[in-house]
Short mmCIF file of C-alpha atoms in Angstrom, two decimals:
data_model
loop_
_atom_site.label_atom_id
_atom_site.label_comp_id
_atom_site.label_asym_id
_atom_site.label_seq_id
_atom_site.Cartn_x
_atom_site.Cartn_y
_atom_site.Cartn_z
CA ASN A 1 0.00 0.00 0.00
CA ALA A 2 1.25 3.46 -0.89
CA GLY A 3 -1.10 4.98 1.66
CA VAL A 4 -2.09 8.57 0.93
CA THR A 5 -0.19 10.22 -1.91
CA GLN A 6 -0.17 13.88 -2.89
CA THR A 7 1.15 15.66 -5.93
CA PRO A 8 2.88 17.97 -6.46
CA LYS A 9 5.12 18.34 -3.41
CA PHE A 10 5.86 21.97 -4.18
CA GLN A 11 4.09 24.53 -6.34
CA VAL A 12 4.47 28.23 -7.03
CA LEU A 13 1.56 30.11 -8.57
CA LYS A 14 0.89 33.67 -9.57
CA THR A 15 -2.16 35.45 -8.24
CA GLY A 16 -5.20 34.54 -10.29
CA GLN A 17 -3.88 31.26 -11.64
CA SER A 18 -5.81 28.08 -11.09
CA MET A 19 -4.52 24.64 -10.26
CA THR A 20 -5.49 21.27 -8.83
CA LEU A 21 -3.78 19.55 -5.95
CA GLN A 22 -4.03 15.79 -6.36
CA CYS A 23 -4.70 13.31 -3.58
CA ALA A 24 -5.09 9.56 -3.86
CA GLN A 25 -5.34 6.69 -1.41
CA ASP A 26 -5.20 2.96 -1.99
CA MET A 27 -6.64 1.81 1.33
CA ASN A 28 -10.27 1.78 0.15
CA HIS A 29 -11.08 4.43 2.74
CA GLU A 30 -14.49 6.04 2.59
CA TYR A 31 -13.53 9.33 4.12
CA MET A 32 -11.09 11.85 2.70
CA SER A 33 -10.30 15.37 3.79
CA TRP A 34 -8.20 18.39 2.94
CA TYR A 35 -6.50 20.53 5.55
CA ARG A 36 -4.28 23.56 5.32
CA GLN A 37 -1.50 24.29 7.76
CA ASP A 38 -0.46 27.84 8.48
CA PRO A 39 2.16 29.03 10.99
CA GLY A 40 0.74 29.39 14.47
CA MET A 41 -2.70 28.12 13.45
CA GLY A 42 -2.38 24.37 13.38
CA LEU A 43 -4.32 22.51 10.69
CA ARG A 44 -7.73 23.64 9.54
CA LEU A 45 -10.25 21.61 7.60
CA ILE A 46 -11.05 22.89 4.10
CA HIS A 47 -13.39 20.26 2.61
CA TYR A 48 -14.15 16.66 3.30
CA SER A 49 -15.92 13.73 1.69
CA VAL A 50 -17.69 10.78 3.29
CA GLY A 51 -17.79 8.78 0.08
CA ALA A 52 -17.78 8.96 -3.69
CA GLY A 53 -20.13 11.66 -4.91
CA ILE A 54 -20.47 13.30 -1.48
CA THR A 55 -18.54 16.36 -0.33
CA ASP A 56 -19.02 18.98 2.34
CA GLN A 57 -17.39 22.15 3.57
CA GLY A 58 -15.04 22.37 6.49
CA GLU A 59 -13.88 25.37 8.46
CA VAL A 60 -12.15 27.32 5.66
CA PRO A 61 -13.74 26.34 2.30
CA ASN A 62 -13.70 29.68 0.48
CA GLY A 63 -11.61 29.73 -2.67
CA TYR A 64 -11.48 25.95 -2.98
CA ASN A 65 -13.53 23.36 -4.81
CA VAL A 66 -13.52 19.59 -4.46
CA SER A 67 -15.15 16.62 -6.10
CA ARG A 68 -15.10 12.91 -5.35
CA SER A 69 -15.84 10.88 -8.46
CA THR A 70 -14.03 7.78 -7.20
CA THR A 71 -13.22 6.32 -3.78
CA GLU A 72 -9.51 6.66 -4.45
CA ASP A 73 -9.18 10.28 -5.54
CA PHE A 74 -10.04 13.59 -3.92
CA PRO A 75 -8.59 16.56 -5.83
CA LEU A 76 -8.59 20.08 -4.43
CA ARG A 77 -9.02 22.92 -6.92
CA LEU A 78 -7.94 26.50 -6.47
CA LEU A 79 -10.05 28.51 -8.86
CA SER A 80 -8.17 31.81 -8.68
CA ALA A 81 -5.15 31.64 -6.42
CA ALA A 82 -4.55 34.39 -3.87
CA PRO A 83 -1.51 35.08 -1.66
CA SER A 84 -3.67 34.17 1.36
CA GLN A 85 -3.74 30.62 0.03
CA THR A 86 -0.01 30.24 0.50
CA SER A 87 0.13 27.30 2.85
CA VAL A 88 0.97 23.64 3.26
CA TYR A 89 -1.91 21.42 2.21
CA PHE A 90 -2.49 17.99 3.66
CA CYS A 91 -4.84 15.36 2.38
CA ALA A 92 -6.09 12.71 4.79
CA SER A 93 -8.13 9.55 4.59
CA ASN A 94 -10.09 7.61 7.17
CA ILE A 95 -11.57 4.14 6.99
CA GLY A 96 -15.06 5.31 7.85
CA ARG A 97 -17.61 6.32 10.38
CA ASN A 98 -17.34 3.56 12.95
CA PRO A 99 -16.78 4.79 16.48
CA THR A 100 -15.98 1.30 17.74
CA SER A 101 -13.15 0.76 15.34
CA THR A 102 -9.61 1.92 15.74
CA ASP A 103 -9.88 4.02 12.63
CA THR A 104 -7.81 7.09 12.45
CA GLN A 105 -6.83 9.62 9.87
CA TYR A 106 -3.82 8.91 7.70
CA PHE A 107 -2.17 11.97 6.24
CA GLY A 108 -0.37 12.44 2.97
CA PRO A 109 3.10 14.04 2.83
CA GLY A 110 1.73 17.50 2.06
CA THR A 111 1.94 20.01 -0.77
CA ARG A 112 3.73 23.30 -0.13
CA LEU A 113 2.01 26.01 -2.16
CA THR A 114 3.26 29.55 -2.63
CA VAL A 115 1.11 32.17 -4.33
CA LEU A 116 2.98 35.27 -5.46
CA ALA B 1 -18.15 24.67 19.77
CA GLN B 2 -15.13 22.44 19.81
CA LYS B 3 -11.72 23.83 20.57
CA VAL B 4 -8.25 22.52 21.36
CA THR B 5 -5.72 24.62 23.20
CA GLN B 6 -2.01 23.94 23.33
CA ALA B 7 -0.75 26.81 25.42
CA GLN B 8 2.93 25.89 25.09
CA THR B 9 4.17 27.29 21.82
CA GLU B 10 7.72 26.03 22.16
CA ILE B 11 9.59 23.90 24.68
CA SER B 12 13.33 23.30 24.84
CA VAL B 13 14.90 20.53 26.87
CA VAL B 14 18.20 18.75 27.07
CA GLU B 15 18.42 15.10 26.16
CA LYS B 16 17.25 12.64 28.81
CA GLU B 17 14.96 15.17 30.44
CA ASP B 18 11.28 14.32 30.79
CA VAL B 19 8.87 16.72 29.12
CA THR B 20 5.10 17.10 29.22
CA LEU B 21 3.09 18.67 26.44
CA ASP B 22 -0.24 20.08 27.56
CA CYS B 23 -3.54 19.81 25.71
CA VAL B 24 -6.84 21.22 26.91
CA TYR B 25 -10.02 20.71 24.92
CA GLU B 26 -13.58 21.99 24.83
CA THR B 27 -16.56 20.10 23.51
CA ARG B 28 -20.26 19.73 24.26
CA ASP B 29 -20.28 16.16 23.06
CA THR B 30 -20.34 13.35 25.56
CA THR B 31 -18.63 11.03 23.12
CA TYR B 32 -15.53 12.21 21.34
CA TYR B 33 -12.01 11.24 20.35
CA LEU B 34 -8.67 12.78 21.14
CA PHE B 35 -5.52 12.41 19.11
CA TRP B 36 -1.85 13.29 19.17
CA TYR B 37 0.17 13.70 16.00
CA LYS B 38 3.89 14.33 15.56
CA GLN B 39 5.25 16.48 12.76
CA PRO B 40 9.02 16.05 12.44
CA PRO B 41 11.14 18.57 10.49
CA SER B 42 10.53 16.54 7.33
CA GLY B 43 6.93 17.75 7.46
CA GLU B 44 4.78 14.64 7.46
CA LEU B 45 2.15 14.02 10.11
CA VAL B 46 2.67 10.90 12.17
CA PHE B 47 -0.22 9.45 14.16
CA LEU B 48 0.71 8.73 17.77
CA ILE B 49 -2.46 7.90 19.66
CA ARG B 50 -6.26 7.93 19.52
CA ARG B 51 -8.30 7.86 22.72
CA ASN B 52 -12.08 7.81 23.09
CA SER B 53 -13.89 9.72 25.79
CA PHE B 54 -15.02 6.57 27.57
CA ASP B 55 -11.52 5.40 28.27
CA GLU B 56 -9.71 7.44 30.89
CA GLN B 57 -6.98 4.92 31.46
CA ASN B 58 -3.54 6.32 31.04
CA GLU B 59 -1.57 4.80 28.22
CA ILE B 60 2.11 4.10 27.93
CA SER B 61 3.99 3.25 24.77
CA GLY B 62 7.71 2.99 25.32
CA ARG B 63 8.94 6.43 26.33
CA TYR B 64 5.57 8.01 25.53
CA SER B 65 2.70 8.25 27.94
CA TRP B 66 -0.64 10.02 27.88
CA ASN B 67 -2.74 11.28 30.76
CA PHE B 68 -6.41 11.76 29.96
CA GLN B 69 -8.50 13.55 32.59
CA LYS B 70 -12.10 14.37 31.73
CA SER B 71 -12.52 16.36 34.94
CA THR B 72 -10.04 18.95 33.67
CA SER B 73 -10.65 18.37 29.93
CA SER B 74 -7.00 17.60 29.43
CA PHE B 75 -5.07 15.06 27.42
CA ASN B 76 -1.41 15.60 28.22
CA PHE B 77 1.50 13.87 26.57
CA THR B 78 4.74 13.03 28.36
CA ILE B 79 8.00 11.97 26.80
CA THR B 80 10.34 10.28 29.24
CA ALA B 81 14.10 10.50 28.75
CA SER B 82 13.75 12.68 25.67
CA GLN B 83 15.99 12.18 22.67
CA VAL B 84 17.09 14.47 19.86
CA VAL B 85 14.85 12.49 17.48
CA ASP B 86 11.85 13.63 19.51
CA SER B 87 12.37 17.15 18.20
CA ALA B 88 9.21 17.97 16.28
CA VAL B 89 5.96 19.86 16.41
CA TYR B 90 3.28 17.96 18.29
CA PHE B 91 -0.40 18.48 17.63
CA CYS B 92 -3.32 17.54 19.80
CA ALA B 93 -6.65 17.11 18.02
CA LEU B 94 -10.30 16.42 18.79
CA SER B 95 -13.16 14.92 16.82
CA GLU B 96 -16.79 14.08 17.40
CA ALA B 97 -17.48 10.39 17.85
CA ASP B 98 -19.59 10.07 14.74
CA ASN B 99 -17.49 12.44 12.70
CA THR B 100 -13.94 11.23 12.99
CA ASP B 101 -13.15 12.62 9.57
CA LYS B 102 -13.28 16.17 10.95
CA LEU B 103 -10.38 16.89 13.23
CA ILE B 104 -10.06 20.09 15.22
CA PHE B 105 -6.37 20.73 15.80
CA GLY B 106 -4.55 22.72 18.41
CA THR B 107 -1.90 25.15 17.26
CA GLY B 108 0.90 22.75 18.10
CA THR B 109 3.87 22.72 20.46
CA ARG B 110 7.35 22.81 19.02
CA LEU B 111 9.66 20.60 21.06
CA GLN B 112 13.40 21.03 20.68
CA VAL B 113 15.62 18.46 22.33
CA PHE B 114 19.26 19.48 22.54
CA PRO B 115 22.12 16.98 22.93
#
């Protein structure tokens, strides 16, 4: 198992450009999420998905779109990049909504995005 | 509303010292989960522990131990005989029991262990 993979590892954009951060997992996990990490603020949830075809907003969704056409993939789209979106982005997956299980979130290696 | 507070922004210790990282949480849920993650300088997030609100037993894993006290809404993490490899940022996080895909993170504590 590769676990949770993210591409690219680094990206520099100019203000107004669009791009897609890729996330894939091969653990057949139902749940996938995107977080951003900013200095002094910990990680904050952007969007999440509880299964293919289902997505919902997290704490900081503005400026980002997601879709979940397959169980494996959960791309994050920046429609018009802004300097405020400079951050490290982490994708995570979770086996599913089962409080009795030992499920936990597995995180990808992160994508460091700079918007000039 | 849910909230996680890690009041210690940065801690510095010398190798072999014991160190405790504090975590205080707020939630209205009666059932919830608490987590600790480690983020070494390489940047990845490493899962350390998951504890549900029904289990207040302290847990020990090698040099790591966790003290969960519902009465004070705390879930503190102690590293015994710290090592340079323990240098990292440590995050405490909270989730609702039926929503473990949504983690609320604290702001993290940077631990530096000097030789």
